[in-house]
């Protein structure tokens, strides 16, 4: 299992008036090839949790294993871990600094000590993966739009060829079209064989793309499972500051009203199919 966490606890500024218990006894595991969503209210511990995935944070009570490497071990091979797990921070475009797109993307692979040909190959491949035209390579990232800059930043992490890509709110701050494009891009990266962990505020987004969700509330995993399994807890999710997708709400209302809508139906197309099926049955009954 690429990532396994057992009984992880994280306290910011312990024994001070500012003490914040960000993670409380978290255990989880992530399998190869999954598209995982981590969702929760502001301050629920999402960013703190993912900072453990590549060893940025470590040494707190609990065990974090990445491909069997114990990050609590002071001799842990952190370079191997950071090659395995690529972390894209929230608003990663603020961390671009090189004068051209190609140089920025090449930064990580260069630090790995790869030869020039291999670096060039990775830059070209990463630009292609994030949908940036080759003619952008020599451009300054600072002349690009916000969405394009974010693609450059993601390409820089992809150029390290991670097995697992972890993204903290990758669609935050983008307009609706930009959000959609970003999510499709991440979905394509997933289809290319990369395991994805995506932190999000949007139940609609994680419902559409993720195989499995962890719902955090006040530093604990409140719910986990497939989106269908999680969305069943509609009211309880409301109580912890989250909303189920609009289509899941519609399905629940119709179910309450006596329509035959199966549990676990929450995608727009599936809800539409279920409604049509009910209408079809209605017509048959009338005939
Ligand atoms: N550097 C820090 N020092 C002190 N407390 C912190 C620090 N970073 C986070 N916290 C606290 O830890 C808790 C978890 O924060 P975290 O940033 O992990 O949450 P989050 O779910 O990512 O929130 P958001 O949705 O706002 O990004 C919060 O109570 C927060 O105030
Ligand atoms: Mg956060």
Tab-separated table of C-alpha atoms and ligand atoms in Angstrom:
chain	number	residue	atom	x	y	z
A	1	UNK	CA	0.000	0.000	0.000
A	2	UNK	CA	1.672	3.287	-1.024
A	3	UNK	CA	0.469	5.349	1.954
A	4	UNK	CA	-0.522	3.972	5.350
A	5	UNK	CA	-1.126	6.168	8.389
A	6	UNK	CA	-1.761	4.822	11.858
A	7	UNK	CA	-2.904	6.774	14.897
A	8	UNK	CA	-1.469	10.089	13.747
A	9	UNK	CA	-1.925	13.072	16.034
A	10	UNK	CA	-0.736	16.597	15.344
A	11	UNK	CA	-0.885	19.481	17.787
A	12	UNK	CA	0.236	22.973	16.758
A	13	UNK	CA	1.902	25.013	19.502
A	14	UNK	CA	1.310	22.484	22.289
A	15	UNK	CA	1.023	23.695	25.867
A	16	UNK	CA	0.513	27.279	24.770
A	17	UNK	CA	-2.642	29.401	24.746
A	18	UNK	CA	-2.644	28.898	20.946
A	19	UNK	CA	-2.617	25.104	21.105
A	20	UNK	CA	-4.546	23.616	18.153
A	21	UNK	CA	-5.222	19.892	17.873
A	22	UNK	CA	-5.175	19.664	14.088
A	23	UNK	CA	-5.193	15.851	13.767
A	24	UNK	CA	-6.542	13.386	16.323
A	25	UNK	CA	-5.679	9.727	16.025
A	26	UNK	CA	-6.002	9.515	12.243
A	27	UNK	CA	-5.627	6.112	10.573
A	28	UNK	CA	-6.048	5.604	6.852
A	29	UNK	CA	-4.522	3.971	3.841
A	30	UNK	CA	-4.386	4.827	0.172
A	31	UNK	CA	-4.070	2.202	-2.543
A	32	UNK	CA	-2.303	2.382	-5.870
A	33	UNK	CA	-4.438	3.818	-8.629
A	34	UNK	CA	-7.110	5.396	-6.426
A	35	UNK	CA	-8.555	8.885	-6.794
A	36	UNK	CA	-9.020	9.956	-3.190
A	37	UNK	CA	-10.907	13.031	-1.996
A	38	UNK	CA	-10.214	14.710	1.323
A	39	UNK	CA	-12.972	17.058	2.325
A	40	UNK	CA	-13.868	18.997	5.433
A	41	UNK	CA	-14.727	22.423	6.820
A	42	UNK	CA	-12.135	25.185	7.133
A	43	UNK	CA	-9.613	24.262	9.798
A	44	UNK	CA	-10.622	20.579	9.841
A	45	UNK	CA	-7.000	19.472	9.304
A	46	UNK	CA	-6.855	18.724	5.566
A	47	UNK	CA	-3.668	20.624	4.764
A	48	UNK	CA	-1.958	19.396	7.919
A	49	UNK	CA	-2.814	15.802	7.034
A	50	UNK	CA	-1.431	15.910	3.498
A	51	UNK	CA	1.786	17.547	4.672
A	52	UNK	CA	2.559	14.153	6.247
A	53	UNK	CA	2.179	12.318	2.952
A	54	UNK	CA	5.589	13.353	1.647
A	55	UNK	CA	7.393	13.858	4.939
A	56	UNK	CA	7.078	17.626	5.073
A	57	UNK	CA	5.757	17.074	8.583
A	58	UNK	CA	6.928	14.093	10.556
A	59	UNK	CA	7.988	12.860	13.924
A	60	UNK	CA	4.651	13.360	15.662
A	61	UNK	CA	2.865	10.552	17.529
A	62	UNK	CA	1.707	7.962	15.030
A	63	UNK	CA	3.104	6.057	12.082
A	64	UNK	CA	3.328	7.187	8.479
A	65	UNK	CA	4.509	4.661	5.898
A	66	UNK	CA	5.156	5.573	2.251
A	67	UNK	CA	5.913	2.480	0.160
A	68	UNK	CA	7.036	0.845	3.383
A	69	UNK	CA	9.392	3.685	4.394
A	70	UNK	CA	8.614	4.760	7.961
A	71	UNK	CA	8.743	8.564	7.982
A	72	UNK	CA	9.108	8.618	11.741
A	73	UNK	CA	12.477	6.923	11.348
A	74	UNK	CA	15.135	9.619	11.554
A	75	UNK	CA	17.180	7.918	8.831
A	76	UNK	CA	14.167	7.636	6.491
A	77	UNK	CA	15.034	8.191	2.831
A	78	UNK	CA	13.060	11.405	2.390
A	79	UNK	CA	14.346	11.929	-1.143
A	80	UNK	CA	12.806	8.605	-2.184
A	81	UNK	CA	9.574	9.627	-0.470
A	82	UNK	CA	9.453	13.007	-2.245
A	83	UNK	CA	10.027	11.305	-5.583
A	84	UNK	CA	7.107	8.999	-4.822
A	85	UNK	CA	4.678	11.609	-3.518
A	86	UNK	CA	4.378	14.923	-5.336
A	87	UNK	CA	2.694	17.640	-3.295
A	88	UNK	CA	0.988	20.583	-5.019
A	89	UNK	CA	0.261	23.270	-2.444
A	90	UNK	CA	-2.750	25.531	-2.458
A	91	UNK	CA	-2.184	28.417	-4.931
A	92	UNK	CA	1.074	26.833	-6.165
A	93	UNK	CA	1.422	29.524	-8.827
A	94	UNK	CA	2.777	31.871	-6.144
A	95	UNK	CA	5.852	29.665	-5.907
A	96	UNK	CA	6.920	30.005	-9.542
A	97	UNK	CA	10.153	31.925	-9.765
A	98	UNK	CA	12.175	31.004	-12.872
A	99	UNK	CA	12.251	33.273	-15.913
A	100	UNK	CA	10.794	30.691	-18.296
A	101	UNK	CA	8.149	28.018	-18.037
A	102	UNK	CA	10.627	25.311	-19.089
A	103	UNK	CA	13.149	26.317	-16.417
A	104	UNK	CA	10.494	26.314	-13.739
A	105	UNK	CA	9.297	22.833	-14.675
A	106	UNK	CA	12.911	21.633	-14.901
A	107	UNK	CA	13.728	22.762	-11.369
A	108	UNK	CA	12.743	19.521	-9.611
A	109	UNK	CA	14.272	17.093	-12.128
A	110	UNK	CA	17.473	19.168	-12.134
A	111	UNK	CA	17.677	18.774	-8.365
A	112	UNK	CA	17.335	15.030	-8.830
A	113	UNK	CA	20.613	15.198	-10.745
A	114	UNK	CA	19.157	13.884	-14.012
A	115	UNK	CA	21.021	14.485	-17.275
A	116	UNK	CA	19.997	17.291	-19.650
A	117	UNK	CA	18.276	14.996	-22.176
A	118	UNK	CA	16.158	13.325	-19.526
A	119	UNK	CA	15.235	16.721	-18.016
A	120	UNK	CA	14.207	18.045	-21.441
A	121	UNK	CA	12.132	14.926	-22.079
A	122	UNK	CA	10.361	15.274	-18.749
A	123	UNK	CA	9.629	18.981	-19.298
A	124	UNK	CA	8.066	18.264	-22.700
A	125	UNK	CA	6.019	15.374	-21.286
A	126	UNK	CA	4.841	17.333	-18.224
A	127	UNK	CA	3.798	20.320	-20.371
A	128	UNK	CA	1.835	17.973	-22.594
A	129	UNK	CA	0.172	16.324	-19.570
A	130	UNK	CA	-1.094	19.668	-18.251
A	131	UNK	CA	-2.212	20.856	-21.684
A	132	UNK	CA	0.386	23.596	-22.198
A	133	UNK	CA	1.438	24.111	-25.826
A	134	UNK	CA	5.128	23.545	-26.533
A	135	UNK	CA	5.517	27.186	-27.645
A	136	UNK	CA	4.926	28.281	-24.047
A	137	UNK	CA	8.234	26.729	-22.943
A	138	UNK	CA	10.284	29.876	-23.469
A	139	UNK	CA	7.631	32.231	-22.081
A	140	UNK	CA	7.753	33.858	-18.693
A	141	UNK	CA	5.227	32.233	-16.370
A	142	UNK	CA	4.523	35.711	-15.030
A	143	UNK	CA	2.922	36.719	-18.343
A	144	UNK	CA	0.390	33.904	-18.136
A	145	UNK	CA	-3.128	33.735	-16.724
A	146	UNK	CA	-3.726	32.387	-13.213
A	147	UNK	CA	-5.023	29.067	-14.505
A	148	UNK	CA	-2.049	28.619	-16.839
A	149	UNK	CA	0.445	29.479	-14.100
A	150	UNK	CA	-1.166	26.803	-11.954
A	151	UNK	CA	-0.663	24.315	-14.787
A	152	UNK	CA	3.024	25.240	-14.904
A	153	UNK	CA	3.300	24.604	-11.162
A	154	UNK	CA	1.570	21.220	-11.488
A	155	UNK	CA	3.816	20.339	-14.444
A	156	UNK	CA	6.823	21.040	-12.220
A	157	UNK	CA	5.628	18.395	-9.772
A	158	UNK	CA	4.686	15.941	-12.550
A	159	UNK	CA	8.190	16.269	-14.000
A	160	UNK	CA	9.387	14.439	-10.886
A	161	UNK	CA	7.248	11.531	-12.159
A	162	UNK	CA	5.505	10.886	-8.855
A	163	UNK	CA	3.557	7.705	-8.213
A	164	UNK	CA	1.110	9.743	-6.121
A	165	UNK	CA	0.042	13.318	-6.799
A	166	UNK	CA	-1.425	15.188	-3.837
A	167	UNK	CA	-3.201	18.482	-4.570
A	168	UNK	CA	-4.451	20.962	-1.977
A	169	UNK	CA	-7.598	22.647	-3.334
A	170	UNK	CA	-6.385	22.640	-6.940
A	171	UNK	CA	-9.501	24.406	-8.243
A	172	UNK	CA	-9.588	27.154	-5.583
A	173	UNK	CA	-9.910	30.682	-6.915
A	174	UNK	CA	-10.548	29.673	-10.536
A	175	UNK	CA	-13.649	30.744	-12.459
A	176	UNK	CA	-16.236	28.018	-13.212
A	177	UNK	CA	-14.751	27.184	-16.629
A	178	UNK	CA	-11.235	27.146	-15.188
A	179	UNK	CA	-12.377	24.890	-12.320
A	180	UNK	CA	-13.883	22.450	-14.747
A	181	UNK	CA	-10.745	22.390	-16.904
A	182	UNK	CA	-8.532	21.866	-13.869
A	183	UNK	CA	-10.633	18.942	-12.627
A	184	UNK	CA	-10.650	17.348	-16.081
A	185	UNK	CA	-6.887	17.787	-16.215
A	186	UNK	CA	-6.474	16.006	-12.874
A	187	UNK	CA	-8.815	13.276	-14.051
A	188	UNK	CA	-6.631	12.798	-17.165
A	189	UNK	CA	-3.497	12.596	-15.000
A	190	UNK	CA	-5.269	9.928	-12.955
A	191	UNK	CA	-6.163	7.999	-16.105
A	192	UNK	CA	-2.495	8.080	-17.108
A	193	UNK	CA	-1.795	5.906	-14.056
A	194	UNK	CA	-0.992	8.377	-11.262
A	195	UNK	CA	-2.686	7.889	-7.875
A	196	UNK	CA	-4.458	11.129	-6.913
A	197	UNK	CA	-5.252	12.642	-3.523
A	198	UNK	CA	-7.305	15.825	-3.880
A	199	UNK	CA	-8.235	18.148	-1.051
A	200	UNK	CA	-11.448	19.980	-1.806
A	201	UNK	CA	-14.242	22.024	-0.289
A	202	UNK	CA	-16.666	20.930	-2.984
A	203	UNK	CA	-18.806	17.848	-2.486
A	204	UNK	CA	-19.908	18.153	-6.115
A	205	UNK	CA	-16.306	17.966	-7.317
A	206	UNK	CA	-15.256	15.031	-5.138
A	207	UNK	CA	-18.549	13.267	-5.935
A	208	UNK	CA	-17.877	13.528	-9.621
A	209	UNK	CA	-14.237	12.449	-9.666
A	210	UNK	CA	-13.220	10.493	-6.566
A	211	UNK	CA	-13.385	6.750	-5.876
A	212	UNK	CA	-13.165	7.163	-2.131
A	213	UNK	CA	-13.542	10.031	0.336
A	214	UNK	CA	-12.260	10.924	3.766
A	215	UNK	CA	-14.400	13.520	5.489
A	216	UNK	CA	-12.497	15.402	8.178
A	217	UNK	CA	-14.131	17.268	11.001
A	218	UNK	CA	-12.140	18.923	13.782
A	219	UNK	CA	-9.097	16.773	13.064
A	220	UNK	CA	-10.942	13.451	12.949
A	221	UNK	CA	-12.196	11.252	10.132
A	222	UNK	CA	-15.944	11.683	10.501
A	223	UNK	CA	-16.923	9.583	7.473
A	224	UNK	CA	-15.151	7.586	4.818
A	225	UNK	CA	-16.113	5.430	1.885
A	226	UNK	CA	-17.254	5.786	-1.683
A	227	UNK	CA	-19.079	9.051	-2.474
A	228	UNK	CA	-22.362	7.126	-2.462
A	229	UNK	CA	-21.629	5.741	1.020
A	230	UNK	CA	-20.677	9.192	2.322
A	231	UNK	CA	-23.546	11.163	0.762
A	232	UNK	CA	-26.097	8.970	2.545
A	233	UNK	CA	-25.185	10.974	5.686
A	234	UNK	CA	-26.752	14.126	4.215
A	235	UNK	CA	-27.990	15.803	7.401
A	236	UNK	CA	-25.030	14.759	9.515
A	237	UNK	CA	-22.742	16.244	6.868
A	238	UNK	CA	-24.712	19.477	7.035
A	239	UNK	CA	-24.142	19.524	10.766
A	240	UNK	CA	-20.355	19.489	10.247
A	241	UNK	CA	-20.482	22.308	7.734
A	242	UNK	CA	-20.665	20.310	4.497
A	243	UNK	CA	-23.312	20.013	1.892
A	244	UNK	CA	-24.075	16.981	-0.244
A	245	UNK	CA	-24.238	17.541	-4.022
A	246	UNK	CA	-27.464	19.087	-5.315
A	247	UNK	CA	-28.326	15.909	-7.235
A	248	UNK	CA	-27.912	13.777	-4.098
A	249	UNK	CA	-30.367	16.108	-2.317
A	250	UNK	CA	-32.834	15.858	-5.169
A	251	UNK	CA	-32.548	12.053	-5.143
A	252	UNK	CA	-33.155	11.970	-1.369
A	253	UNK	CA	-36.239	14.241	-1.653
A	254	UNK	CA	-37.719	12.098	-4.411
A	255	UNK	CA	-37.023	8.950	-2.397
A	256	UNK	CA	-38.806	10.484	0.628
A	257	UNK	CA	-41.745	11.339	-1.640
A	258	UNK	CA	-42.073	7.666	-2.537
A	259	UNK	CA	-40.240	7.504	-5.844
A	260	UNK	CA	-38.131	4.459	-6.535
A	261	UNK	CA	-34.671	6.094	-6.622
A	262	UNK	CA	-31.941	3.672	-5.505
A	263	UNK	CA	-29.657	4.643	-2.579
A	264	UNK	CA	-26.292	5.821	-3.744
A	265	UNK	CA	-27.514	7.573	-6.880
A	266	UNK	CA	-26.028	11.089	-6.831
A	267	UNK	CA	-24.566	11.877	-10.274
A	268	UNK	CA	-26.699	14.115	-12.484
A	269	UNK	CA	-26.959	11.556	-15.304
A	270	UNK	CA	-27.837	8.714	-12.931
A	271	UNK	CA	-30.497	10.784	-11.141
A	272	UNK	CA	-31.964	11.768	-14.516
A	273	UNK	CA	-32.052	8.097	-15.574
A	274	UNK	CA	-33.737	7.106	-12.307
A	275	UNK	CA	-36.376	9.842	-12.724
A	276	UNK	CA	-37.037	8.782	-16.317
A	277	UNK	CA	-37.402	5.204	-15.206
A	278	UNK	CA	-39.969	6.297	-12.610
A	279	UNK	CA	-41.844	8.309	-15.229
A	280	UNK	CA	-41.773	5.318	-17.563
A	281	UNK	CA	-43.221	3.106	-14.829
A	282	UNK	CA	-45.887	5.766	-14.209
A	283	UNK	CA	-46.913	5.689	-17.853
A	284	UNK	CA	-47.077	1.888	-17.820
A	285	UNK	CA	-49.269	1.949	-14.677
A	286	UNK	CA	-51.667	4.457	-16.275
A	287	UNK	CA	-52.002	2.474	-19.467
B	1	LIG	N1	1.031	26.888	11.462
B	1	LIG	C1	0.015	26.742	12.305
B	1	LIG	N2	0.119	27.130	13.593
B	1	LIG	C2	-0.907	26.982	14.455
B	1	LIG	N3	-2.073	26.421	14.162
B	1	LIG	C3	-2.257	26.027	12.892
B	1	LIG	C4	-1.230	26.177	11.906
B	1	LIG	N4	-1.698	25.671	10.738
B	1	LIG	C5	-2.949	25.242	10.984
B	1	LIG	N5	-3.287	25.458	12.279
B	1	LIG	C6	-4.561	25.084	12.924
B	1	LIG	O1	-4.720	23.675	12.756
B	1	LIG	C7	-6.063	23.343	12.397
B	1	LIG	C8	-6.077	22.615	11.073
B	1	LIG	O2	-5.607	23.477	10.052
B	1	LIG	P1	-5.461	23.058	8.536
B	1	LIG	O3	-4.827	24.201	7.839
B	1	LIG	O4	-4.807	21.745	8.455
B	1	LIG	O5	-6.987	22.917	8.099
B	1	LIG	P2	-7.648	22.852	6.651
B	1	LIG	O6	-8.691	21.811	6.740
B	1	LIG	O7	-6.591	22.709	5.624
B	1	LIG	O8	-8.362	24.282	6.524
B	1	LIG	P3	-8.716	25.140	5.199
B	1	LIG	O9	-9.924	24.517	4.593
B	1	LIG	O10	-9.016	26.491	5.748
B	1	LIG	O11	-7.529	25.118	4.290
B	1	LIG	C9	-6.821	24.677	12.410
B	1	LIG	O12	-7.426	24.805	13.675
B	1	LIG	C10	-5.758	25.714	12.216
B	1	LIG	O13	-6.118	26.918	12.814
B	2	LIG	MG1	-6.006	23.874	3.988
